[in-house]
Short mmCIF file of C-alpha atoms in Angstrom, two decimals:
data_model
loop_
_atom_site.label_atom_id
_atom_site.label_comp_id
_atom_site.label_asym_id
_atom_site.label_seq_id
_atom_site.Cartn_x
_atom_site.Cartn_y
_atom_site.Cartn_z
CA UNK A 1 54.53 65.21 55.20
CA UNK A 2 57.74 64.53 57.26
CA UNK A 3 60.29 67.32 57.47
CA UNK A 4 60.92 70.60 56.28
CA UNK A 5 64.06 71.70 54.13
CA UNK A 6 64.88 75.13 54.35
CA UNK A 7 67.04 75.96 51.83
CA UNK A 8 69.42 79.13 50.77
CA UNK A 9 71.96 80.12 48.40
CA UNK A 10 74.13 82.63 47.19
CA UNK A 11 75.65 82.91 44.18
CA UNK A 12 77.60 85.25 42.30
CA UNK A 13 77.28 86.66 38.34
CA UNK A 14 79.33 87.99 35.66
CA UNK A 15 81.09 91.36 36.72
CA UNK A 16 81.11 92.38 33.61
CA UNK A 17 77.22 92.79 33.08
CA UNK A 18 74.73 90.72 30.76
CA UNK A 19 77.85 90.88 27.99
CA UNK A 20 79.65 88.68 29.97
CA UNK A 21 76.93 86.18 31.26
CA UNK A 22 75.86 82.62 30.01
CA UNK A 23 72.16 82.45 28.47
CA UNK A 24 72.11 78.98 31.04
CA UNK A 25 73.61 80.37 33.41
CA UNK A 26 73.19 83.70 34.61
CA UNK A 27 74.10 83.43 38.75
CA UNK A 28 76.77 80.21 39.60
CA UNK A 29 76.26 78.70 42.91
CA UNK A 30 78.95 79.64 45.69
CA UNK A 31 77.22 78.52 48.56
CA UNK A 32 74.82 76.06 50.12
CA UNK A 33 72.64 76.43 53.30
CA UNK A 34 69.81 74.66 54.93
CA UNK A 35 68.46 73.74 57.86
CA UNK A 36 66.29 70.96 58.80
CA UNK A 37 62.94 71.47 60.75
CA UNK A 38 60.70 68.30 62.04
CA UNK A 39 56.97 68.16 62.09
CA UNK A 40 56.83 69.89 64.74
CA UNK A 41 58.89 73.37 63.21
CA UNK A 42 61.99 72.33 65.69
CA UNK A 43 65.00 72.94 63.51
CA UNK A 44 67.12 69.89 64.00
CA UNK A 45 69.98 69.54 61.73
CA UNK A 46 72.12 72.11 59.30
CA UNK A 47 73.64 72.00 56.51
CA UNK A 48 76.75 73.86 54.46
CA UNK A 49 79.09 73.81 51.88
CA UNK A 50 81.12 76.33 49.54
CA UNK A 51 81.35 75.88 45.97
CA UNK A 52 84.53 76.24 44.17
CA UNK A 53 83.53 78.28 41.07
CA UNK A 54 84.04 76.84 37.57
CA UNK A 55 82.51 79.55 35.92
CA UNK A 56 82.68 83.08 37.18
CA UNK A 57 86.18 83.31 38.36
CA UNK A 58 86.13 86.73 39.10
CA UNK A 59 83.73 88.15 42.00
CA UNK A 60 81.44 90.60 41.19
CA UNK A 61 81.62 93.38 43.78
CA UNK A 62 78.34 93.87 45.04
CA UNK A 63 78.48 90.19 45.69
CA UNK A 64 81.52 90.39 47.62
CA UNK A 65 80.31 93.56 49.39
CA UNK A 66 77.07 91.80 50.27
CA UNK A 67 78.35 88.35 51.42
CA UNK A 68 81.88 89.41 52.81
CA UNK A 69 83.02 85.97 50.50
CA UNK A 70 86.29 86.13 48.10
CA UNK A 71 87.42 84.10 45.50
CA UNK A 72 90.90 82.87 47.37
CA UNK A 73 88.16 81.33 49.95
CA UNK A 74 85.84 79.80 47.41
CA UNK A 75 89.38 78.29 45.59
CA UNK A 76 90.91 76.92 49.07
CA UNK A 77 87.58 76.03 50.82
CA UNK A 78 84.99 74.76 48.28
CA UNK A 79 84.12 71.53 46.36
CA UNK A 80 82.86 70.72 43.30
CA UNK A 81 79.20 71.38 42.74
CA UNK A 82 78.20 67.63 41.94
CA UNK A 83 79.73 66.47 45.09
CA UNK A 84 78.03 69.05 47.29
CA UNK A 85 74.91 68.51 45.90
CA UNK A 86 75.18 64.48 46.19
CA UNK A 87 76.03 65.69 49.92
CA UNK A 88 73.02 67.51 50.18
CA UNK A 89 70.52 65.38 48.84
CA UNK A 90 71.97 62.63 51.01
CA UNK A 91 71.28 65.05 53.93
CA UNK A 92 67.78 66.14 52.90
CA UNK A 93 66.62 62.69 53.32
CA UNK A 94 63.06 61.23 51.36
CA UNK A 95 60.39 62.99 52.91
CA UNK A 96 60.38 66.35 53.08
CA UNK A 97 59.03 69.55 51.72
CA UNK A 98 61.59 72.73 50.01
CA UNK A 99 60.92 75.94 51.91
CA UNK A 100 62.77 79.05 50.46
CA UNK A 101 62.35 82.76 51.15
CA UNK A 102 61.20 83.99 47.75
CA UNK A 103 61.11 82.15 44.64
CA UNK A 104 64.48 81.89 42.68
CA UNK A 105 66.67 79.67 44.84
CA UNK A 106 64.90 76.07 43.58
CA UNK A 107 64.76 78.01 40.16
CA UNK A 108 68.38 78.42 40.20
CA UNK A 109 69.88 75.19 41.85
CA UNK A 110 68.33 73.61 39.04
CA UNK A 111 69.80 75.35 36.73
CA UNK A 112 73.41 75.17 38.12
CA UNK A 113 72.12 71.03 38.07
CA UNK A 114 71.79 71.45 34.37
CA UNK A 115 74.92 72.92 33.57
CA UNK A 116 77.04 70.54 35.44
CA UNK A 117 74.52 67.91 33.78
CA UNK A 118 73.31 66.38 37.16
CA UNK A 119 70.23 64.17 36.79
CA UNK A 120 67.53 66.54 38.08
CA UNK A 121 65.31 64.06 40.86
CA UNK A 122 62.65 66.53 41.79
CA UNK A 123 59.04 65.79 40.75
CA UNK A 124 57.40 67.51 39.03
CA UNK A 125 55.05 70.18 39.43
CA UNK A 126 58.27 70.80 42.07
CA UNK A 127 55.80 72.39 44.89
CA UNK A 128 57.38 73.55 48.05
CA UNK A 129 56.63 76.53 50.39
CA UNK A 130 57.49 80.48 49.57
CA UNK A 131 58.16 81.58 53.14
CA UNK A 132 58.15 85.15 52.31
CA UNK A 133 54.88 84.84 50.82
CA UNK A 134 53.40 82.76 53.64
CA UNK A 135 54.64 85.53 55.50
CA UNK A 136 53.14 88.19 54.22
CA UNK A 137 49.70 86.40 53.82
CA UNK A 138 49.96 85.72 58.06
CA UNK A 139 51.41 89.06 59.09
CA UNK A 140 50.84 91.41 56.38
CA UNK A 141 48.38 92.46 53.86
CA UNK A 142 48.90 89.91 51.31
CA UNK A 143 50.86 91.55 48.81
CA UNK A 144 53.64 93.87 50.31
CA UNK A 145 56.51 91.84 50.96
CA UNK A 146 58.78 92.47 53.58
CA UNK A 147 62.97 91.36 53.47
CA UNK A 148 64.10 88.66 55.80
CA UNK A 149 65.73 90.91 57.98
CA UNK A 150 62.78 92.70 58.87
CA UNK A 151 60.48 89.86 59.31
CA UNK A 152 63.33 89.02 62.10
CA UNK A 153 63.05 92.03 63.44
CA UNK A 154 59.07 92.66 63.52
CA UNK A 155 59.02 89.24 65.08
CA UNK A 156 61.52 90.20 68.03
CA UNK A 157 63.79 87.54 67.18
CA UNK A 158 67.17 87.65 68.46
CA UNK A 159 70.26 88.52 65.41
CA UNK A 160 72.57 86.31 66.60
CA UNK A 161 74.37 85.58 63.61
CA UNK A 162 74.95 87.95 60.32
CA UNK A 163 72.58 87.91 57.40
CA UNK A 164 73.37 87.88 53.79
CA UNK A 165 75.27 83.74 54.63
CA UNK A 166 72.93 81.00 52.64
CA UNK A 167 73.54 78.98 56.41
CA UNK A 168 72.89 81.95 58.47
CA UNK A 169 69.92 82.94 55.97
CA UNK A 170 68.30 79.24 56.33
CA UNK A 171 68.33 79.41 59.48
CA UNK A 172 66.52 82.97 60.08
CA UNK A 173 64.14 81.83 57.48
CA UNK A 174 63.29 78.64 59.76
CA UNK A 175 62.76 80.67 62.65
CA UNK A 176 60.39 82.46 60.91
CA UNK A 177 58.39 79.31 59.84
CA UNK A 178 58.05 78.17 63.45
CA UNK A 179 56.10 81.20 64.07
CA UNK A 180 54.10 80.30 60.84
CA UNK A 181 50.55 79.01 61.45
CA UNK A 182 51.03 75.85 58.88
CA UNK A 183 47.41 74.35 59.94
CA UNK A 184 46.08 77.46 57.93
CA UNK A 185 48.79 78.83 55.42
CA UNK A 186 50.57 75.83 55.08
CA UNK A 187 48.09 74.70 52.31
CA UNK A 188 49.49 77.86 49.92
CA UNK A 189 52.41 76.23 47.97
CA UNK A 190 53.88 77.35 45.42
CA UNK A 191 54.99 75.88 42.51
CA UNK A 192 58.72 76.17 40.95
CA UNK A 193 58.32 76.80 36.79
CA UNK A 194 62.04 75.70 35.93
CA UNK A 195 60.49 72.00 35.17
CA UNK A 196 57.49 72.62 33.42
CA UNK A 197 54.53 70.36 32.11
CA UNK A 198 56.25 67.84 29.28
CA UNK A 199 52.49 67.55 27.67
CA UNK A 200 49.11 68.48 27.90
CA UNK A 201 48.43 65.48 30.59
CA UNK A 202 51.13 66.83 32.70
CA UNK A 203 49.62 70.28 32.92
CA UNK A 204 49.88 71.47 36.67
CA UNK A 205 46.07 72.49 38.03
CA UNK A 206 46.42 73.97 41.90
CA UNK A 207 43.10 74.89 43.79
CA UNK A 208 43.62 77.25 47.19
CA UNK A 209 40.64 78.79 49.22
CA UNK A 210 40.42 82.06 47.30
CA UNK A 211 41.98 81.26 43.83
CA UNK A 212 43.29 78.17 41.42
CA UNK A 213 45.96 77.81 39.16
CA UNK A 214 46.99 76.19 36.06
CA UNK A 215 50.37 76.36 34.90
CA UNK A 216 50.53 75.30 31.33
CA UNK A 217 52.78 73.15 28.76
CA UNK A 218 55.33 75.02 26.46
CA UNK A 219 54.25 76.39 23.08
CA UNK A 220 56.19 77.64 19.94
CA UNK A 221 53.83 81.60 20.06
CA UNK A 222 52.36 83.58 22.29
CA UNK A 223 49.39 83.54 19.85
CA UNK A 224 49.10 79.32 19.89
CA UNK A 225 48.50 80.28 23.73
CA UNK A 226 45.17 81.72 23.32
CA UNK A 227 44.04 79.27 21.09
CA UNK A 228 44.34 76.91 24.00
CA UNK A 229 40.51 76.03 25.36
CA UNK A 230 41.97 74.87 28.88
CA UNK A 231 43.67 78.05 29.30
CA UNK A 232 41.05 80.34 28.07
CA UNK A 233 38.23 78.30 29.57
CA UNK A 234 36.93 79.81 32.97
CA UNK A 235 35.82 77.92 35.91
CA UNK A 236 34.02 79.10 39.43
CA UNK A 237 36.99 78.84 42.01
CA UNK A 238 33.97 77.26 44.46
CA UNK A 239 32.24 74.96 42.16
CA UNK A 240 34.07 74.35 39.48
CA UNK A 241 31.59 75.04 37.07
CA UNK A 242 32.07 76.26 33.48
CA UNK A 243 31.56 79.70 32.90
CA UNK A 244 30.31 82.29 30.94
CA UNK A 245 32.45 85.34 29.96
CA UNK A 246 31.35 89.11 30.93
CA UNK A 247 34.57 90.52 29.61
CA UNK A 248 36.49 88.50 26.93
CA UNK A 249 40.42 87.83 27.17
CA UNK A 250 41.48 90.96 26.49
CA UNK A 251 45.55 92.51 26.90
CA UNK A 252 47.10 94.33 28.91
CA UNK A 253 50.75 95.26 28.45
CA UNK A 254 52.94 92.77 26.89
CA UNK A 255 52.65 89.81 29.27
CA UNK A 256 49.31 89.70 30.86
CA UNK A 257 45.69 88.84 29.52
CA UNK A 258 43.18 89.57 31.78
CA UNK A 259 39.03 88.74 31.88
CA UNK A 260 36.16 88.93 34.03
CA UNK A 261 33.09 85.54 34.19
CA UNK A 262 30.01 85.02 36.06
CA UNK A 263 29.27 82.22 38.15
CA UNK A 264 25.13 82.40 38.72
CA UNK A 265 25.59 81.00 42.10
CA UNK A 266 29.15 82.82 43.52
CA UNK A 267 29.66 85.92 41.34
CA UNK A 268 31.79 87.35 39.87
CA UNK A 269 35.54 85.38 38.91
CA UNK A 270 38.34 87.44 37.46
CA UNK A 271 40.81 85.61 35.43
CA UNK A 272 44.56 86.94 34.51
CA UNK A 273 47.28 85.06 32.05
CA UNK A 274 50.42 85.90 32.58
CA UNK A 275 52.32 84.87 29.41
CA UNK A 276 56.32 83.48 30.16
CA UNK A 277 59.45 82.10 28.94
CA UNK A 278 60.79 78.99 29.21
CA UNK A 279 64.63 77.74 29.42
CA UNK A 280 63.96 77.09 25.86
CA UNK A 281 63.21 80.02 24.69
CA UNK A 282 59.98 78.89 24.36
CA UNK A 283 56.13 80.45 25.85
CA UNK A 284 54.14 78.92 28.37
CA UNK A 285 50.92 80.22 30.83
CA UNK A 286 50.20 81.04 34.56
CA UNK A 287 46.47 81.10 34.49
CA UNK A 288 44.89 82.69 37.82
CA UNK A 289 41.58 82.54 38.73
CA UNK A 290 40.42 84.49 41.38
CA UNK A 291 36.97 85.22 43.43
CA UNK A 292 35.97 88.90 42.48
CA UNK A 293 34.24 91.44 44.66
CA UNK A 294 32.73 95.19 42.94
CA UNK A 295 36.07 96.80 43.45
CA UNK A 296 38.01 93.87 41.14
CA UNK A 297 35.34 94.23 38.76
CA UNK A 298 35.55 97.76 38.13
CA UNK A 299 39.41 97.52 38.19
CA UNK A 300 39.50 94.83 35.51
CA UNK A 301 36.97 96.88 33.82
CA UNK A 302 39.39 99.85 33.71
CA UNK A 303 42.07 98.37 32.01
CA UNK A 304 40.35 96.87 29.66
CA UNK A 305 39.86 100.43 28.65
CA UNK A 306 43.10 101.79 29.23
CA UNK A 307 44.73 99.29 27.37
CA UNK A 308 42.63 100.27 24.18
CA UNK A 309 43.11 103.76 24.87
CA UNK A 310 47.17 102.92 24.85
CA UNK A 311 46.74 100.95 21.78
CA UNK A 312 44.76 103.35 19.96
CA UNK A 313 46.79 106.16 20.69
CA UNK A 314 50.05 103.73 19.67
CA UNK A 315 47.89 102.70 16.13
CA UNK A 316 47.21 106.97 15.75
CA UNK A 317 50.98 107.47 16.31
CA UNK A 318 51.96 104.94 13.66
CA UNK A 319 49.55 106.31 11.02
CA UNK A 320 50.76 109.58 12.27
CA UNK A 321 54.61 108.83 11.53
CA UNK A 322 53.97 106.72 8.43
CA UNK A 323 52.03 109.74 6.79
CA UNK A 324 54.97 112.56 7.86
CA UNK A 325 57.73 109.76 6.40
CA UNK A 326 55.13 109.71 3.25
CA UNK A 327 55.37 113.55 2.63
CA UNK A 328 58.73 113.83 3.46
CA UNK A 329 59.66 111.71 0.83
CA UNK A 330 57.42 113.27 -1.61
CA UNK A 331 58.93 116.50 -0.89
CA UNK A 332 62.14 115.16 -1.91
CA UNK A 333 60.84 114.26 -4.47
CA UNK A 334 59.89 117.44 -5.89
CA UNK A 335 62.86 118.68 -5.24
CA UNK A 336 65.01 116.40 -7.34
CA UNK A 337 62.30 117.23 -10.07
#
C-alpha cells in the first residue's frame, strides 16, 4: 500500500428539519479537506476546496455556529462540486488507502457524487481505515469512542489550528494516525456500505483476529434475509469450520438477530445480524461473527429471553386491547338495543 488519504468534510443540511430535506440528499458538501501521509505516516501534501452550494442555500445555524462558514463565503469562494472533486482525485493519486475519523464522510461524498451524477471510481467493497475506531482499539477499551479533539488532547498534541475546518480536521486526524501502531491495527478496515454487493458473487467476506464479517447483497424483505443459508450459516472465526447452532437466530429489537454456535475445537462463537437499508430503500445484512467467552454466552443467553419476555408481554397487550375494543363495542351495542 502506498499512501494514506486522510479525508474530511463538512457539510451543511436543510434548516428547516427533515420537511425540508432531499431523501438523496440529506447533508450537501461545503467543504473538502485532506491531507496526504507517506508510508512512513509523514504527512506530505494538503488539500482544500469550498463548495458553492446548489442545494441548501440557506445555512443551517448550528452549522454556521460550528464551522464559523457563511453562505456569502461559500457563493464568492467556492466551485462547483464536479470540479473540486476532479481536483481531488487528481490530487489523491492511484495508490492509496481513505482514512476518515468515523464512518459517514466516504458514505456521504458518494452520495453528493450521485446527485451531481459523477461516475463513482471507488472499488468496491470501498475498504479504508476508521481512525476513530483504530483509536479506540490502541488507546481505549475497544468500544468507547472518544471525539477528535480529545484524542488531540490525551495525546499532548499541540492545537495549533481550530477544529471543526474539514482541512484543519484532516490534518489533526493524521497526526493522530502517526501515533497509530499500523503493523498491528492497521489490519482492522472497515468497510463503507454506500456501494454494496451487486450479486451474490460480489458479497463482501472480511476475516480480523477476533471476528469476520460478511456484508450481504440487497433484498426486497427483511424476511427473504433469513432465508439466506450464507447469512444464517455459522462458521468458527479460527477454522472456518461449519457449525452447529446452541441458540438459533433469534430477535432482538427491530434490527438485530442474534445466536450463539459451538466450535468442538475453539468454543463458543456468537453471531449478530444487524438488518439495514439501502439507498434504495431496499434491506441488506452485516453478519458478525465473533469468538465468545462465558460472559458473551450468558449475555446472548439473556436476551434471548428478554426479547420473548418483551414480545409476550406486547402479544398479552394486543389480546388485552382487542378484547376491551370487543366489549366496548358490544356495550354499544346494547345500548342502541
Amino acid at each position: 500500500m502506498g499512501q494514506y488519504i486522510v479525508l474530511d468534510l463538512e457539510w451543511n443540511q436543510s434548516p428547516l428539519g427533515k420537511d425540508g430535506s432531499m431523501d438523496r440528499l440529506p447533508f450537501e458538501i461545503i467543504e473538502i479537506g485532506a491531507v496526504k501521509l507517506n508510508a512512513s505516516l509523514q504527512i506530505i501534501s494538503e488539500f482544500r476546496r469550498l463548495i458553492r452550494p446548489r442545494v441548501y442555500r440557506q445555512m443551517h445555524f448550528k452549522i454556521s455556529e460550528v464551522t464559523h462558514m457563511s453562505m456569502d463565503e461559500l457563493n464568492m469562494e467556492g466551485e462547483e462540486f464536479g470540479k473540486a472533486m476532479e481536483e481531488f482525485l487528481a490530487w489523491c493519486g492511484d495508490d492509496y488507502k481513505f482514512c476518515t475519523w468515523g464512518s459517514m464522510d466516504l458514505t456521504e461524498l458518494q452520495r453528493n457524487m450521485a446527485y451531481h451524477k459523477l461516475p463513482n471510481p471507488f472499488p468496491r467493497p470501498l475498504l479504508y481505515l476508521d481512525i476513530q475506531k483504530l483509536y479506540c482499539l490502541q488507546y481505549g477499551d475497544g468500544k468507547n469512542k472518544v471525539s477528535l479533539d480529545m484524542a488531540v488532547q490525551l495525546q499532548g498534541m499541540g492545537e495549533e489550528r481550530p477544529f471543526h475546518r474539514a482541512l484543519d480536521d484532516a490534518y489533526y486526524t493524521g497526526r493522530i494516525l502517526s501515533v497509530m501502531d499500523m503493523e498491528t491495527f492497521g489490519t482492522y478496515v472497515s468497510v463503507d456500505y454506500y456501494g454494496l454487493p451487486r450479486n451474490k458473487a460480489e458479497e463482501y467476506r472480511l476475516h480480523f483476529p477476533e471476528y469476520s464479517k460478511y456484508v450481504s447483497r440487497e433484498f426486497d424483505s427483511r424476511e427473504d434475509i433469513l432465508k439466506d443459508k450464507d447469512i444464517t450459516d455459522m462458521k468458527c472465526v479460527k477454522c472456518s469450520r461449519m457449525l452447529r447452532k446452541k441458540l438459533r437466530w433469534f430477535p432482538y429489537g427491530q434490527r438485530f438477530y442474534f445466536c450463539l454456535a459451538v466450535c468442538p475445537e475453539h468454543g463458543y462463537v456468537k453471531g449478530k445480524i444487524r438488518v439495514k437499508k439501502s439507498e434504495d430503500d431496499r434491506f441488506y445484512a452485516v453478519k458478525t461473527a465473533k469468538m465468545a467467552d462465558e460472559q458473551d454466552v450468558e449475555l446472548v443467553a439473556q436476551k434471548k429471553e428478554d426479547g420473548r419476555k418483551k414480545r409476550s408481554a406486547k402479544a398479552h397487550h394486543k389480546a388485552a386491547s382487542k378484547s376491551l375494543k370487543g366489549k366496548s363495542k358490544q356495550n354499544q351495542s346494547d345500548k342502541v338495543s
